[in-house]
Amino acid sequence: MGFTKNKNILKEIERQNLPKITKSQLTNTKAYWKRKLFGPAQADLKELVNWCNERKEIPEDMDQVFVGADAAKQITIGFELHFNYKPMRIICWAHAYRKFKNKYSKIIKDLKTRQVVQNALKKLQLAHSLDNFIVAKDLLIKQSCGESKTAIKEFFKFWLDEHNLGWFEGFAPGFPSTNNALESTNRYIKDDGTLRIRLAIRQFVSLMENGFIRDWSRERNPIDNVNTIDTAECLYKQPGEQISDSSDEDTYEDYFDIPVNQ
């Protein structure tokens, strides 16, 4: 019938002239089938750990669910070892930018200087090739001074690591702008997967494993030419502004509004 709330189910039973049942009978029936299909409503930590351990190996079935640590470098390393190629680790610019704001707010005391550095980082993020990015990044460090230089260098210590470099526009051309692979589809996920009801943990993981994730995987199966959604092509947007395509430092001399370090 497509209903989950008792009130709506009872109305639909009456509308279809089915044998009437009481609200208590309906509640007990639903509870019985939930226990039968998903087990007890509550799950302890040991059960969740076992569930994850049973799914930590990469399966042969491309649509079967397996578990990985969120944002861990081991994910990239694991893909590289298993699939024998070096994947591109795209980083959400919003995440990197928030981390930077937290960092420079503790280092740079002057509000106006913070704004200048903030705008400079936003401009750097618009670089559309690695060479382009490196030149602009080097010049930004060269032009900055005092607290600005300290904040920028602290930011770059982590966010220029080979696993965390992919936050500028030109890192992976054709992929969603300034977003990571999962978040680029979050509107689709919300439209398709918002349940509007609370589920017990057992029921939730079962639904995610055998429903949403498997369906999303099938829709994006590169082997299936009929049902595949080209996520990158569908969601990619050309940024409205970009740094000039040049490897010449002179091109960027007046690009960043940071006082030149004397």
CSV table of C-alpha atoms in Angstrom, one decimal:
chain,number,residue,atom,x,y,z
A,1,MET,CA,0.0,0.0,0.0
A,2,GLY,CA,3.0,2.3,0.4
A,3,PHE,CA,2.0,3.5,3.9
A,4,THR,CA,4.0,3.1,7.1
A,5,LYS,CA,1.9,4.9,9.8
A,6,ASN,CA,-0.8,3.0,11.5
A,7,LYS,CA,-3.5,5.7,10.9
A,8,ASN,CA,-2.9,5.6,7.1
A,9,ILE,CA,-2.7,1.9,6.9
A,10,LEU,CA,-6.0,1.4,8.8
A,11,LYS,CA,-7.7,4.0,6.5
A,12,GLU,CA,-6.4,2.1,3.4
A,13,ILE,CA,-7.6,-1.2,4.8
A,14,GLU,CA,-11.1,0.3,5.3
A,15,ARG,CA,-11.0,1.9,1.8
A,16,GLN,CA,-10.2,-1.5,0.2
A,17,ASN,CA,-12.9,-3.3,2.2
A,18,LEU,CA,-10.3,-5.6,3.8
A,19,PRO,CA,-11.0,-7.4,7.1
A,20,LYS,CA,-10.8,-4.9,9.8
A,21,ILE,CA,-8.1,-5.0,12.5
A,22,THR,CA,-7.5,-3.0,15.6
A,23,LYS,CA,-4.6,-0.5,16.0
A,24,SER,CA,-3.0,-2.9,18.6
A,25,GLN,CA,-3.2,-5.8,16.2
A,26,LEU,CA,-1.5,-3.7,13.5
A,27,THR,CA,1.2,-2.6,15.9
A,28,ASN,CA,1.9,-6.1,17.0
A,29,THR,CA,1.9,-7.4,13.4
A,30,LYS,CA,4.4,-4.8,12.3
A,31,ALA,CA,6.7,-5.5,15.3
A,32,TYR,CA,6.6,-9.2,14.6
A,33,TRP,CA,7.7,-8.8,10.9
A,34,LYS,CA,10.4,-6.3,11.8
A,35,ARG,CA,11.8,-8.8,14.3
A,36,LYS,CA,11.5,-11.6,11.8
A,37,LEU,CA,13.2,-9.7,8.9
A,38,PHE,CA,15.8,-7.6,10.8
A,39,GLY,CA,16.2,-9.1,14.2
A,40,PRO,CA,15.8,-7.2,17.5
A,41,ALA,CA,15.3,-3.5,17.2
A,42,GLN,CA,18.4,-2.7,19.2
A,43,ALA,CA,21.9,-3.8,18.2
A,44,ASP,CA,25.0,-3.7,20.5
A,45,LEU,CA,28.4,-2.5,19.6
A,46,LYS,CA,29.7,-6.0,19.1
A,47,GLU,CA,27.1,-6.8,16.6
A,48,LEU,CA,27.8,-3.6,14.6
A,49,VAL,CA,31.6,-4.4,14.6
A,50,ASN,CA,30.8,-8.0,13.4
A,51,TRP,CA,28.6,-6.6,10.7
A,52,CYS,CA,31.4,-4.3,9.5
A,53,ASN,CA,34.0,-7.0,9.7
A,54,GLU,CA,31.9,-9.3,7.5
A,55,ARG,CA,31.9,-6.6,4.8
A,56,LYS,CA,35.4,-5.3,4.9
A,57,GLU,CA,36.7,-7.3,2.0
A,58,ILE,CA,36.1,-5.9,-1.5
A,59,PRO,CA,33.6,-8.3,-3.2
A,60,GLU,CA,33.7,-9.5,-6.8
A,61,ASP,CA,30.1,-8.2,-7.3
A,62,MET,CA,30.5,-4.5,-8.2
A,63,ASP,CA,27.1,-3.7,-6.7
A,64,GLN,CA,27.7,-5.5,-3.4
A,65,VAL,CA,28.3,-3.3,-0.3
A,66,PHE,CA,31.6,-3.2,1.5
A,67,VAL,CA,32.8,-1.0,4.4
A,68,GLY,CA,35.6,1.5,4.4
A,69,ALA,CA,36.7,4.2,6.9
A,70,ASP,CA,35.4,7.6,6.0
A,71,ALA,CA,38.0,9.9,4.4
A,72,ALA,CA,40.9,7.7,5.4
A,73,LYS,CA,44.0,7.5,3.3
A,74,GLN,CA,43.7,3.7,3.5
A,75,ILE,CA,40.7,4.0,1.1
A,76,THR,CA,42.9,5.5,-1.6
A,77,ILE,CA,45.7,3.0,-0.9
A,78,GLY,CA,43.3,0.1,-0.9
A,79,PHE,CA,41.8,1.1,-4.3
A,80,GLU,CA,45.3,1.4,-5.7
A,81,LEU,CA,46.4,-2.0,-4.5
A,82,HIS,CA,43.2,-3.8,-5.4
A,83,PHE,CA,42.4,-2.2,-8.8
A,84,ASN,CA,46.1,-1.7,-9.8
A,85,TYR,CA,45.8,2.0,-10.7
A,86,LYS,CA,46.4,5.3,-8.8
A,87,PRO,CA,43.0,6.9,-8.2
A,88,MET,CA,42.5,10.7,-8.0
A,89,ARG,CA,41.4,11.7,-4.6
A,90,ILE,CA,39.1,14.7,-5.1
A,91,ILE,CA,38.8,16.9,-2.0
A,92,CYS,CA,35.7,19.0,-1.2
A,93,TRP,CA,36.8,22.7,-1.3
A,94,ALA,CA,34.3,23.6,1.4
A,95,HIS,CA,35.9,21.2,3.8
A,96,ALA,CA,39.4,22.5,3.1
A,97,TYR,CA,38.3,26.1,3.3
A,98,ARG,CA,36.6,25.6,6.7
A,99,LYS,CA,39.7,24.0,8.0
A,100,PHE,CA,41.7,26.9,6.8
A,101,LYS,CA,39.4,29.4,8.4
A,102,ASN,CA,39.7,27.7,11.7
A,103,LYS,CA,43.5,27.7,11.3
A,104,TYR,CA,44.0,31.4,10.3
A,105,SER,CA,41.4,32.7,12.8
A,106,LYS,CA,43.8,31.6,15.6
A,107,ILE,CA,46.9,33.0,13.9
A,108,ILE,CA,45.8,36.2,12.2
A,109,LYS,CA,44.4,38.7,14.7
A,110,ASP,CA,43.5,41.6,12.3
A,111,LEU,CA,40.1,41.1,10.8
A,112,LYS,CA,41.0,43.0,7.5
A,113,THR,CA,44.1,40.8,7.0
A,114,ARG,CA,42.0,37.7,7.5
A,115,GLN,CA,39.6,38.9,4.7
A,116,VAL,CA,42.6,39.5,2.4
A,117,VAL,CA,44.1,36.1,3.0
A,118,GLN,CA,40.6,34.5,2.6
A,119,ASN,CA,40.1,36.1,-0.8
A,120,ALA,CA,43.6,35.0,-1.9
A,121,LEU,CA,42.9,31.4,-1.1
A,122,LYS,CA,39.6,31.5,-3.0
A,123,LYS,CA,41.4,32.8,-6.0
A,124,LEU,CA,44.1,30.1,-5.7
A,125,GLN,CA,41.3,27.5,-5.7
A,126,LEU,CA,40.3,28.6,-9.2
A,127,ALA,CA,43.5,27.3,-10.8
A,128,HIS,CA,42.6,24.9,-13.7
A,129,SER,CA,45.8,22.9,-14.1
A,130,LEU,CA,48.5,21.6,-11.8
A,131,ASP,CA,51.2,23.7,-13.3
A,132,ASN,CA,48.9,26.8,-13.1
A,133,PHE,CA,48.2,26.0,-9.4
A,134,ILE,CA,51.9,25.5,-8.4
A,135,VAL,CA,53.0,28.8,-9.9
A,136,ALA,CA,50.1,30.7,-8.2
A,137,LYS,CA,50.7,28.9,-4.9
A,138,ASP,CA,54.4,29.7,-4.9
A,139,LEU,CA,53.7,33.4,-5.7
A,140,LEU,CA,51.0,33.6,-2.9
A,141,ILE,CA,53.6,32.4,-0.4
A,142,LYS,CA,56.2,34.7,-1.8
A,143,GLN,CA,53.9,37.8,-1.6
A,144,SER,CA,52.6,37.1,1.9
A,145,CYS,CA,54.3,38.2,5.0
A,146,GLY,CA,54.0,38.1,8.8
A,147,GLU,CA,50.9,36.4,10.1
A,148,SER,CA,49.6,35.9,6.6
A,149,LYS,CA,52.6,33.8,5.6
A,150,THR,CA,52.5,31.8,8.8
A,151,ALA,CA,48.8,31.0,8.3
A,152,ILE,CA,49.1,30.1,4.6
A,153,LYS,CA,52.2,27.9,5.3
A,154,GLU,CA,50.4,26.1,8.1
A,155,PHE,CA,47.4,25.4,5.8
A,156,PHE,CA,49.6,24.1,3.0
A,157,LYS,CA,51.5,21.7,5.3
A,158,PHE,CA,48.4,19.4,5.2
A,159,TRP,CA,46.5,20.5,2.2
A,160,LEU,CA,49.4,20.1,-0.3
A,161,ASP,CA,50.0,16.5,0.8
A,162,GLU,CA,49.6,14.1,-2.2
A,163,HIS,CA,46.4,12.7,-0.7
A,164,ASN,CA,44.8,16.1,0.1
A,165,LEU,CA,45.8,18.2,-2.9
A,166,GLY,CA,42.7,17.8,-5.0
A,167,TRP,CA,40.7,20.8,-3.8
A,168,PHE,CA,41.4,23.2,-6.7
A,169,GLU,CA,39.3,23.3,-9.9
A,170,GLY,CA,41.8,21.9,-12.3
A,171,PHE,CA,42.7,18.8,-10.3
A,172,ALA,CA,40.1,16.6,-12.0
A,173,PRO,CA,38.6,18.3,-15.1
A,174,GLY,CA,35.1,17.1,-15.8
A,175,PHE,CA,34.2,16.2,-12.3
A,176,PRO,CA,31.8,18.2,-10.1
A,177,SER,CA,33.2,21.6,-9.2
A,178,THR,CA,34.5,22.2,-5.7
A,179,ASN,CA,32.8,19.0,-4.3
A,180,ASN,CA,33.8,15.5,-3.5
A,181,ALA,CA,32.5,12.4,-5.2
A,182,LEU,CA,29.7,11.6,-2.7
A,183,GLU,CA,28.6,15.1,-1.9
A,184,SER,CA,28.2,15.9,-5.5
A,185,THR,CA,25.2,13.7,-5.6
A,186,ASN,CA,23.7,14.6,-2.2
A,187,ARG,CA,20.7,16.3,-3.8
A,188,TYR,CA,19.9,13.1,-5.7
A,189,ILE,CA,20.5,11.1,-2.5
A,190,LYS,CA,18.1,13.3,-0.5
A,191,ASP,CA,15.4,13.2,-3.2
A,192,ASP,CA,15.6,9.4,-3.6
A,193,GLY,CA,16.5,8.3,-0.2
A,194,THR,CA,14.8,10.5,2.4
A,195,LEU,CA,12.6,8.1,4.4
A,196,ARG,CA,10.9,10.6,6.7
A,197,ILE,CA,10.8,7.9,9.3
A,198,ARG,CA,13.1,6.6,12.0
A,199,LEU,CA,14.4,3.1,11.6
A,200,ALA,CA,16.1,0.7,14.0
A,201,ILE,CA,19.8,0.3,13.3
A,202,ARG,CA,19.4,-3.2,12.0
A,203,GLN,CA,16.6,-2.2,9.6
A,204,PHE,CA,18.6,0.9,8.5
A,205,VAL,CA,21.8,-0.9,7.6
A,206,SER,CA,19.8,-3.6,5.8
A,207,LEU,CA,17.9,-1.1,3.8
A,208,MET,CA,21.1,0.8,2.9
A,209,GLU,CA,22.9,-2.4,1.9
A,210,ASN,CA,20.2,-4.1,-0.1
A,211,GLY,CA,18.4,-1.0,-1.3
A,212,PHE,CA,19.8,2.4,-1.8
A,213,ILE,CA,23.5,1.7,-2.2
A,214,ARG,CA,23.0,-1.3,-4.5
A,215,ASP,CA,20.6,0.7,-6.6
A,216,TRP,CA,22.9,3.7,-6.9
A,217,SER,CA,25.8,1.3,-7.9
A,218,ARG,CA,23.7,-0.3,-10.6
A,219,GLU,CA,22.7,3.0,-12.0
A,220,ARG,CA,26.3,4.0,-12.4
A,221,ASN,CA,27.7,0.6,-13.6
A,222,PRO,CA,30.2,1.5,-16.4
A,223,ILE,CA,29.6,-1.9,-18.0
A,224,ASP,CA,25.9,-1.4,-18.4
A,225,ASN,CA,25.5,1.0,-21.3
A,226,VAL,CA,21.7,1.2,-21.0
A,227,ASN,CA,21.0,2.2,-17.4
A,228,THR,CA,24.2,4.1,-16.5
A,229,ILE,CA,24.1,7.7,-15.3
A,230,ASP,CA,27.2,9.7,-16.3
A,231,THR,CA,27.5,11.4,-12.9
A,232,ALA,CA,30.5,13.5,-13.9
A,233,GLU,CA,29.0,14.9,-17.1
A,234,CYS,CA,25.6,15.4,-15.5
A,235,LEU,CA,26.8,17.4,-12.5
A,236,TYR,CA,29.9,19.2,-13.8
A,237,LYS,CA,29.7,22.9,-14.0
A,238,GLN,CA,32.4,25.1,-15.5
A,239,PRO,CA,33.5,27.6,-12.8
A,240,GLY,CA,32.5,31.2,-13.6
A,241,GLU,CA,36.1,32.5,-13.0
A,242,GLN,CA,39.5,31.0,-13.4
A,243,ILE,CA,43.1,31.9,-13.0
A,244,SER,CA,44.8,32.7,-16.4
A,245,ASP,CA,46.2,29.6,-18.0
A,246,SER,CA,49.9,30.4,-17.7
A,247,SER,CA,53.0,29.1,-16.0
A,248,ASP,CA,54.6,32.6,-16.0
A,249,GLU,CA,54.8,34.1,-12.5
A,250,ASP,CA,54.6,37.6,-13.9
A,251,THR,CA,51.0,36.8,-15.0
A,252,TYR,CA,49.9,36.6,-11.4
A,253,GLU,CA,52.0,39.5,-10.0
A,254,ASP,CA,48.9,41.7,-9.3
A,255,TYR,CA,46.5,38.8,-8.9
A,256,PHE,CA,46.6,38.4,-5.1
A,257,ASP,CA,45.9,41.5,-3.0
A,258,ILE,CA,48.5,40.7,-0.4
A,259,PRO,CA,51.2,43.2,0.3
A,260,VAL,CA,54.5,42.1,-1.2
A,261,ASN,CA,56.9,40.8,1.4
A,262,GLN,CA,59.8,43.2,1.6
